[in-house]
Amino acid sequence: MTEAAELPPAPEQARDVFGDRFADAVRYAELLAEAGVQRGLIGPREVPRLWERHLLNCAVLSEVVPEGVTVCDVGSGAGLPGIPLALVRDDLKITLLEPLLRRTNFLTEVVELLGLDHVTVVRGRAEEVMGRIPPVHVVTARAVAPLDRLATWGIPLLRPYGEMLALKGDTAEEELKSAATALAKLGAVETSILHVGEGIVDPPSTVVRVEVGESPGGVRFAAKRAKAARTGRARRRR
């Protein structure tokens, strides 16, 4: 049996980024390195670089998330980027959306242990939850799928004039170009590539921002969204 990799101490940047929540960030890192690895949510080789590659890399996404908005983290997995974002931004209302039971169990345990009252865990696929969760201002995602496929899941969950923020790597520009037609059909009106975390993570995190107009998901999802809204109103009247 291979010996488990040891979690390194938190870098100094983590104290600045997480502030009053630094102790909770350390506990989350420990949970990822222990239960996260044991349950197959994160690879053992990732443990030595948990801070730089995962926690800090995700936490700096907060630089481009507006104040006081609702967020849905699609395909949240082990909670990345949703939980680091929640630790640095208690002004946000965050939904961690994940279809696999073993992952949602882990997420629920983390949320309860860290006292993240502004975070909700929902089990389900993005294409299944329309009507179950209200449309959000911001959709986040990391390492879920290529941009064109991710957009078909994430954009329909947005409110009008919302935005999807996808953490990507070196392929960001190429993915954005190849997804241009699909994004336009889904109601995207503007796209951009942002770099966040300068001086905190090296290299800075790359974010693809996709902003939508008044019809997130395009014409294809308009009827589905209207039906979901009617169903929701009917349930509330009962």
XYZ file of N, CA, C and O in Angstrom, residues 64-220:
628
model
N -13.651 38.299 -8.968
C -14.530 38.672 -10.079
C -15.996 38.308 -9.836
O -16.820 38.406 -10.746
N -16.340 37.899 -8.614
C -17.736 37.611 -8.277
C -18.339 38.846 -7.615
O -17.813 39.331 -6.617
N -19.437 39.372 -8.151
C -20.051 40.573 -7.574
C -20.512 40.359 -6.134
O -20.682 39.212 -5.688
N -20.746 41.456 -5.430
C -21.183 41.365 -4.031
C -22.639 40.949 -3.926
O -23.482 41.346 -4.720
N -22.919 40.128 -2.906
C -24.285 39.813 -2.511
C -25.113 39.038 -3.514
O -26.339 39.125 -3.492
N -24.478 38.260 -4.386
C -25.234 37.552 -5.416
C -25.447 36.090 -5.038
O -24.879 35.579 -4.076
N -26.296 35.417 -5.822
C -26.504 33.987 -5.674
C -25.592 33.259 -6.661
O -25.381 33.712 -7.785
N -25.051 32.124 -6.200
C -24.072 31.383 -6.984
C -24.452 29.907 -6.997
O -24.865 29.355 -5.971
N -24.313 29.259 -8.152
C -24.455 27.810 -8.232
C -23.142 27.238 -8.753
O -22.697 27.575 -9.852
N -22.517 26.381 -7.952
C -21.271 25.725 -8.324
C -21.620 24.388 -8.955
O -21.993 23.437 -8.261
N -21.532 24.317 -10.283
C -21.983 23.150 -11.038
C -20.906 22.065 -11.031
O -19.741 22.333 -11.300
N -21.316 20.839 -10.736
C -20.360 19.735 -10.662
C -19.332 19.978 -9.579
O -18.130 19.829 -9.783
N -19.809 20.310 -8.388
C -18.940 20.801 -7.319
C -17.901 19.784 -6.861
O -16.838 20.154 -6.354
N -18.183 18.489 -7.027
C -17.197 17.469 -6.672
C -16.846 17.486 -5.196
O -17.680 17.267 -4.330
N -15.589 17.779 -4.892
C -15.136 17.866 -3.503
C -15.307 19.275 -2.938
O -14.824 19.565 -1.843
N -16.020 20.134 -3.693
C -16.290 21.485 -3.204
C -15.431 22.566 -3.816
O -15.292 23.644 -3.243
N -14.868 22.284 -4.984
C -13.979 23.231 -5.641
C -14.617 23.729 -6.939
O -14.954 22.909 -7.794
N -14.846 25.024 -7.061
C -14.360 26.126 -6.229
C -15.331 26.603 -5.146
O -15.043 27.552 -4.431
N -16.497 25.953 -5.011
C -17.553 26.498 -4.163
C -17.187 26.735 -2.712
O -17.510 27.782 -2.146
N -16.499 25.774 -2.071
C -16.205 25.930 -0.644
C -15.129 26.986 -0.380
O -15.311 27.838 0.506
N -14.003 27.004 -1.107
C -13.068 28.115 -0.903
C -13.720 29.480 -1.139
O -13.454 30.438 -0.407
N -14.582 29.556 -2.145
C -15.293 30.816 -2.403
C -16.190 31.182 -1.225
O -16.242 32.345 -0.802
N -16.872 30.193 -0.666
C -17.740 30.438 0.493
C -16.944 30.884 1.714
O -17.423 31.703 2.509
N -15.734 30.365 1.875
C -14.909 30.729 3.028
C -14.456 32.188 2.984
O -14.278 32.806 4.028
N -14.271 32.720 1.795
C -13.806 34.107 1.701
C -14.941 35.103 1.455
O -14.729 36.310 1.575
N -16.155 34.585 1.132
C -17.256 35.489 0.788
C -18.549 35.055 1.476
O -19.358 34.333 0.910
N -18.751 35.548 2.712
C -19.989 35.187 3.391
C -21.169 36.036 2.936
O -22.287 35.870 3.426
N -20.943 36.960 1.992
C -22.035 37.753 1.435
C -22.775 37.010 0.325
O -23.832 37.463 -0.136
N -22.245 35.887 -0.107
C -22.832 35.133 -1.208
C -23.766 34.043 -0.698
O -23.568 33.513 0.389
N -24.775 33.715 -1.486
C -25.622 32.550 -1.232
C -25.235 31.494 -2.262
O -25.475 31.679 -3.458
N -24.613 30.414 -1.812
C -23.995 29.462 -2.718
C -24.690 28.102 -2.669
O -24.943 27.569 -1.585
N -24.990 27.565 -3.835
C -25.504 26.198 -3.960
C -24.408 25.336 -4.563
O -23.862 25.665 -5.622
N -24.084 24.237 -3.884
C -23.133 23.266 -4.413
C -23.943 22.168 -5.092
O -24.652 21.411 -4.425
N -23.870 22.097 -6.406
C -24.673 21.147 -7.179
C -23.798 19.986 -7.647
O -22.802 20.187 -8.348
N -24.167 18.794 -7.242
C -23.337 17.618 -7.523
C -24.234 16.382 -7.627
O -25.068 16.144 -6.756
N -24.098 15.570 -8.685
C -25.003 14.429 -8.852
C -24.654 13.182 -8.040
O -25.549 12.372 -7.766
N -23.398 13.002 -7.649
C -22.999 11.740 -7.006
C -23.204 11.772 -5.492
O -22.780 12.710 -4.815
N -23.810 10.725 -4.959
C -24.161 10.674 -3.541
C -22.945 10.759 -2.634
O -22.947 11.487 -1.640
N -21.881 10.020 -2.937
C -20.716 10.034 -2.041
C -20.091 11.428 -1.976
O -19.536 11.817 -0.951
N -20.204 12.178 -3.063
C -19.680 13.543 -3.054
C -20.602 14.492 -2.296
O -20.133 15.341 -1.537
N -21.917 14.356 -2.491
C -22.829 15.240 -1.758
C -22.780 14.942 -0.264
O -22.933 15.856 0.558
N -22.559 13.693 0.103
C -22.398 13.372 1.529
C -21.181 14.094 2.105
O -21.242 14.668 3.202
N -20.080 14.046 1.370
C -18.862 14.747 1.813
C -19.111 16.246 1.905
O -18.745 16.894 2.902
N -19.733 16.815 0.893
C -19.999 18.261 0.890
C -20.880 18.668 2.065
O -20.631 19.689 2.719
N -21.904 17.877 2.342
C -22.798 18.182 3.465
C -22.043 18.149 4.783
O -22.228 19.017 5.649
N -21.175 17.158 4.947
C -20.365 17.065 6.173
C -19.459 18.289 6.326
O -19.324 18.849 7.420
N -18.829 18.704 5.229
C -17.930 19.867 5.278
C -18.698 21.135 5.613
O -18.284 21.934 6.478
N -19.823 21.331 4.957
C -20.633 22.536 5.193
C -21.070 22.620 6.647
O -21.009 23.689 7.275
N -21.503 21.496 7.204
C -21.951 21.479 8.606
C -20.780 21.684 9.558
O -20.875 22.449 10.520
N -19.669 21.016 9.298
C -18.506 21.107 10.171
C -17.936 22.528 10.210
O -17.552 23.029 11.270
N -17.921 23.189 9.061
C -17.340 24.532 8.991
C -18.359 25.634 9.270
O -18.006 26.811 9.272
N -19.606 25.267 9.495
C -20.631 26.265 9.809
C -20.900 27.232 8.672
O -21.092 28.433 8.894
N -20.945 26.701 7.464
C -21.190 27.546 6.288
C -22.695 27.682 6.068
O -23.294 27.037 5.198
N -23.301 28.560 6.840
C -24.760 28.707 6.804
C -25.267 29.287 5.496
O -26.476 29.216 5.214
N -24.407 29.891 4.728
C -24.821 30.501 3.453
C -24.603 29.558 2.273
O -24.679 29.986 1.113
N -24.380 28.273 2.582
C -24.135 27.270 1.535
C -25.173 26.160 1.636
O -25.469 25.668 2.726
N -25.709 25.755 0.485
C -26.670 24.654 0.399
C -26.122 23.598 -0.551
O -25.570 23.934 -1.602
N -26.276 22.336 -0.181
C -25.850 21.236 -1.044
C -27.084 20.626 -1.702
O -28.065 20.305 -1.030
N -27.041 20.495 -3.017
C -28.148 19.905 -3.773
C -27.602 18.756 -4.610
O -26.628 18.929 -5.351
N -28.231 17.598 -4.488
C -27.827 16.465 -5.322
C -28.650 16.467 -6.601
O -29.884 16.489 -6.580
N -27.957 16.423 -7.727
C -28.646 16.388 -9.012
C -27.749 16.872 -10.132
O -26.684 17.441 -9.908
N -28.190 16.629 -11.347
C -27.494 17.134 -12.528
C -28.068 18.493 -12.900
O -29.249 18.760 -12.657
N -27.245 19.312 -13.508
C -27.682 20.665 -13.848
C -28.942 20.645 -14.700
O -29.861 21.446 -14.490
N -29.003 19.703 -15.655
C -30.152 19.672 -16.564
C -31.428 19.186 -15.886
O -32.508 19.288 -16.467
N -31.310 18.681 -14.643
C -32.481 18.144 -13.937
C -33.055 19.102 -12.895
O -34.160 18.873 -12.408
N -32.299 20.140 -12.520
C -32.706 20.927 -11.351
C -33.429 22.221 -11.684
O -33.789 22.973 -10.782
N -33.627 22.499 -12.975
C -34.374 23.700 -13.325
C -35.777 23.620 -12.722
O -36.497 22.647 -12.916
N -36.144 24.618 -11.954
C -37.416 24.608 -11.240
C -37.265 24.168 -9.798
O -38.064 24.555 -8.945
N -36.238 23.365 -9.516
C -35.972 22.962 -8.129
C -35.142 24.007 -7.408
O -35.280 24.179 -6.199
N -34.250 24.660 -8.141
C -33.481 25.753 -7.537
C -33.751 27.024 -8.343
O -33.877 26.966 -9.566
N -33.863 28.160 -7.662
C -34.131 29.407 -8.374
C -32.959 29.770 -9.276
O -31.806 29.421 -8.989
N -33.209 30.454 -10.387
C -32.115 30.937 -11.237
C -31.154 31.808 -10.431
O -31.565 32.527 -9.518
N -29.873 31.738 -10.761
C -28.839 32.418 -9.980
C -28.162 33.517 -10.811
O -28.253 33.545 -12.037
N -27.469 34.402 -10.104
C -26.712 35.459 -10.780
C -25.442 34.922 -11.437
O -25.030 35.409 -12.488
N -24.798 33.946 -10.758
C -23.489 33.460 -11.207
C -23.443 31.936 -11.134
O -23.851 31.350 -10.124
N -22.950 31.320 -12.192
C -22.634 29.888 -12.188
C -21.118 29.758 -12.201
O -20.437 30.437 -12.979
N -20.587 28.912 -11.327
C -19.149 28.637 -11.316
C -18.910 27.174 -11.643
O -19.789 26.325 -11.450
N -17.712 26.884 -12.132
C -17.354 25.499 -12.434
C -15.847 25.404 -12.570
O -15.174 26.363 -12.953
N -15.332 24.208 -12.276
C -13.894 23.949 -12.417
C -13.687 22.485 -12.788
O -14.195 21.594 -12.104
N -12.985 22.261 -13.889
C -12.619 20.902 -14.319
C -13.837 19.990 -14.457
O -13.784 18.820 -14.071
N -14.926 20.539 -14.989
C -16.148 19.744 -15.142
C -16.255 19.159 -16.544
O -16.516 17.968 -16.710
N -16.065 20.003 -17.567
C -16.237 19.572 -18.956
C -15.691 20.651 -19.872
O -15.468 21.789 -19.441
N -15.474 20.326 -21.152
C -15.123 21.378 -22.114
C -16.180 22.475 -22.113
O -17.352 22.239 -21.797
N -15.775 23.672 -22.489
C -16.627 24.850 -22.327
C -17.964 24.738 -23.045
O -18.998 25.135 -22.494
N -17.973 24.186 -24.260
C -19.241 24.115 -24.986
C -20.250 23.228 -24.275
O -21.436 23.565 -24.168
N -19.774 22.092 -23.728
C -20.679 21.203 -22.997
C -21.059 21.796 -21.640
O -22.217 21.729 -21.215
N -20.089 22.376 -20.945
C -20.362 23.012 -19.659
C -21.429 24.085 -19.804
O -22.317 24.222 -18.953
N -21.356 24.850 -20.880
C -22.315 25.945 -21.089
C -23.746 25.435 -21.215
O -24.687 26.080 -20.735
N -23.933 24.269 -21.836
C -25.290 23.740 -21.990
C -25.889 23.346 -20.642
O -27.111 23.316 -20.495
N -25.033 23.049 -19.668
C -25.510 22.720 -18.323
C -25.663 23.964 -17.457
O -26.634 24.098 -16.725
N -24.675 24.856 -17.527
C -24.627 25.972 -16.591
C -25.445 27.186 -16.968
O -26.110 27.781 -16.118
N -25.421 27.571 -18.237
C -26.079 28.815 -18.640
C -27.587 28.796 -18.380
O -28.147 29.804 -17.929
N -28.305 27.676 -18.631
C -29.749 27.691 -18.350
C -30.105 27.907 -16.879
O -31.265 28.200 -16.560
N -29.149 27.762 -15.969
C -29.421 27.985 -14.544
C -29.329 29.457 -14.155
O -29.642 29.818 -13.016
N -28.904 30.298 -15.100
C -28.686 31.712 -14.795
C -29.963 32.533 -14.868
O -30.897 32.221 -15.620
N -29.964 33.616 -14.101
C -30.973 34.655 -14.257
C -30.641 35.459 -15.509
O -29.505 35.440 -15.984
N -31.613 36.219 -16.038
C -31.275 37.126 -17.136
C -30.122 38.047 -16.739
O -30.075 38.542 -15.615
N -29.201 38.240 -17.655
C -28.024 39.099 -17.479
C -27.048 38.567 -16.413
O -26.275 39.317 -15.848
N -27.112 37.255 -16.168
C -26.158 36.631 -15.262
C -24.880 36.259 -15.997
O -24.688 36.608 -17.171
N -23.998 35.537 -15.312
C -22.726 35.176 -15.932
C -22.227 33.830 -15.427
O -22.480 33.447 -14.278
N -21.531 33.124 -16.290
C -20.867 31.879 -15.928
C -19.376 32.149 -15.828
O -18.783 32.772 -16.730
N -18.764 31.701 -14.734
C -17.333 31.868 -14.504
C -16.713 30.483 -14.409
O -16.942 29.759 -13.448
N -15.944 30.123 -15.424
C -15.352 28.787 -15.482
C -13.844 28.884 -15.315
O -13.167 29.557 -16.100
N -13.330 28.232 -14.275
C -11.885 28.167 -14.080
C -11.300 27.195 -15.098
O -11.682 26.029 -15.161
N -10.381 27.695 -15.902
C -9.777 26.897 -16.966
C -8.262 27.027 -16.900
O -7.722 27.872 -16.187
N -7.582 26.222 -17.689
C -6.124 26.265 -17.737
C -5.620 26.872 -19.020
O -6.207 27.826 -19.557
N -4.579 26.282 -19.581
C -3.947 26.816 -20.784
C -4.839 26.735 -22.015
O -4.579 27.409 -23.015
N -5.876 25.924 -21.959
C -6.734 25.735 -23.132
C -7.875 26.754 -23.200
O -8.720 26.667 -24.091
N -7.909 27.712 -22.294
C -9.048 28.628 -22.191
C -9.360 29.332 -23.509
O -10.513 29.348 -23.968
N -8.344 29.927 -24.117
C -8.578 30.684 -25.348
C -9.064 29.780 -26.478
O -10.007 30.113 -27.200
N -8.453 28.607 -26.591
C -8.852 27.654 -27.629
C -10.283 27.172 -27.413
O -11.083 27.084 -28.356
N -10.631 26.857 -26.140
C -12.000 26.407 -25.835
C -13.020 27.486 -26.142
O -14.107 27.212 -26.656
N -12.675 28.721 -25.819
C -13.605 29.827 -26.044
C -13.874 30.019 -27.530
O -15.024 30.229 -27.943
N -12.851 29.910 -28.334
C -13.021 30.052 -29.789
C -13.887 28.932 -30.349
O -14.803 29.168 -31.136
N -13.610 27.701 -29.935
C -14.349 26.566 -30.485
C -15.796 26.510 -29.988
O -16.654 25.915 -30.634
N -16.063 27.172 -28.860
C -17.416 27.162 -28.288
C -18.245 28.366 -28.709
O -19.396 28.498 -28.282
N -17.703 29.241 -29.526
C -18.365 30.517 -29.841
C -19.783 30.334 -30.377
O -20.727 30.997 -29.931
N -19.958 29.423 -31.330
C -21.285 29.218 -31.926
C -22.267 28.677 -30.898
O -23.411 29.149 -30.793
N -21.827 27.687 -30.120
C -22.697 27.100 -29.087
C -23.092 28.144 -28.049
O -24.254 28.197 -27.622
N -22.149 28.990 -27.649
C -22.437 30.018 -26.648
C -23.460 31.020 -27.160
O -24.364 31.440 -26.432
N -23.338 31.412 -28.426
C -24.290 32.361 -29.003
C -25.705 31.786 -29.007
O -26.678 32.470 -28.681
N -25.822 30.487 -29.346
C -27.144 29.844 -29.348
C -27.739 29.769 -27.956
O -28.964 29.727 -27.793
N -26.876 29.748 -26.942
C -27.330 29.646 -25.552
C -27.608 31.015 -24.932
O -27.890 31.117 -23.746
N -27.521 32.060 -25.721
C -27.874 33.392 -25.222
C -26.724 34.214 -24.703
O -26.948 35.273 -24.100
N -25.482 33.775 -24.948
C -24.330 34.565 -24.509
C -24.222 35.837 -25.343
O -24.387 35.806 -26.564
N -23.931 36.939 -24.681
C -23.799 38.215 -25.395
C -22.375 38.761 -25.331
O -22.004 39.625 -26.126
N -21.588 38.258 -24.379
C -20.203 38.718 -24.274
C -19.365 37.654 -23.575
O -19.818 37.001 -22.637
N -18.133 37.492 -24.042
C -17.214 36.551 -23.416
C -15.863 37.219 -23.206
O -15.500 38.152 -23.929
N -15.121 36.747 -22.218
C -13.796 37.300 -21.957
C -12.980 36.290 -21.161
O -13.522 35.364 -20.557
N -11.667 36.472 -21.189
C -10.756 35.656 -20.395
C -10.093 36.553 -19.366
O -9.527 37.594 -19.704
N -10.200 36.167 -18.099
C -9.689 36.968 -16.994
C -8.576 36.195 -16.290
O -8.553 34.965 -16.289
N -7.665 36.942 -15.665
C -6.609 36.329 -14.856
C -6.702 36.909 -13.444
O -6.655 38.129 -13.268
N -6.866 36.029 -12.465
C -7.073 36.460 -11.086
C -6.025 35.833 -10.173
O -5.427 34.813 -10.508
N -5.808 36.478 -9.030
C -4.872 35.927 -8.054
C -3.438 36.339 -8.282
O -2.517 35.670 -7.798
N -3.228 37.443 -8.972
C -1.868 37.940 -9.195
C -1.169 38.160 -7.852
O -1.698 38.809 -6.960
N 0.022 37.594 -7.697
C 0.766 37.722 -6.448
C 0.355 36.731 -5.375
O 0.971 36.678 -4.308
N -0.696 35.939 -5.657
C -1.183 34.941 -4.683
C -0.920 33.533 -5.195
O -0.419 32.676 -4.468
N -1.267 33.289 -6.444
C -0.994 32.004 -7.079
C -0.136 32.247 -8.317
O -0.257 33.268 -8.976
N 0.741 31.290 -8.593
C 1.648 31.418 -9.734
C 1.621 30.124 -10.546
O 2.018 29.071 -10.044
N 1.103 30.190 -11.775
C 0.597 31.380 -12.460
C -0.781 31.767 -11.938
O -1.438 30.958 -11.267
N -1.245 32.989 -12.240
C -2.598 33.393 -11.843
C -3.648 32.438 -12.411
O -3.417 31.782 -13.440
N -4.778 32.355 -11.753
C -5.872 31.501 -12.225
C -6.520 32.122 -13.463
O -6.703 33.336 -13.532
N -6.861 31.270 -14.409
C -7.511 31.718 -15.641
C -9.005 31.445 -15.560
O -9.418 30.322 -15.250
N -9.786 32.472 -15.833
C -11.245 32.360 -15.746
C -11.864 32.755 -17.078
O -11.549 33.819 -17.621
N -12.741 31.899 -17.600
C -13.532 32.262 -18.768
C -14.861 32.809 -18.269
O -15.583 32.121 -17.544
N -15.138 34.046 -18.639
C -16.417 34.670 -18.243
C -17.351 34.688 -19.452
O -16.990 35.156 -20.529
N -18.559 34.173 -19.243
C -19.588 34.172 -20.278
C -20.794 34.921 -19.720
O -21.425 34.472 -18.757
N -21.100 36.068 -20.299
C -22.243 36.876 -19.854
C -23.422 36.648 -20.786
O -23.255 36.577 -22.005
N -24.610 36.537 -20.202
C -25.807 36.269 -21.002
C -26.729 37.483 -21.022
O -26.608 38.389 -20.189
N -27.655 37.460 -21.971
C -28.645 38.520 -22.075
C -29.919 38.163 -21.335
O -29.884 37.515 -20.283
N -31.040 38.519 -21.948
C -32.316 38.334 -21.242
C -32.857 36.912 -21.338
O -33.818 36.572 -20.647
N -32.224 36.061 -22.177
C -32.716 34.684 -22.338
C -31.594 33.666 -22.123
O -31.064 33.100 -23.076
N -31.218 33.418 -20.858
C -30.173 32.420 -20.590
C -30.575 31.038 -21.106
O -31.668 30.565 -20.821
N -29.707 30.425 -21.878
C -30.030 29.132 -22.466
C -30.624 29.252 -23.850
O -30.780 28.260 -24.552
N -30.984 30.487 -24.241
C -31.543 30.705 -25.564
C -32.992 30.272 -25.669
O -33.644 29.912 -24.690
N -33.498 30.287 -26.894
C -34.912 29.974 -27.151
C -35.262 28.576 -26.672
O -36.353 28.321 -26.164
N -34.303 27.659 -26.822
C -34.549 26.257 -26.484
C -35.003 26.061 -25.044
O -35.788 25.167 -24.729
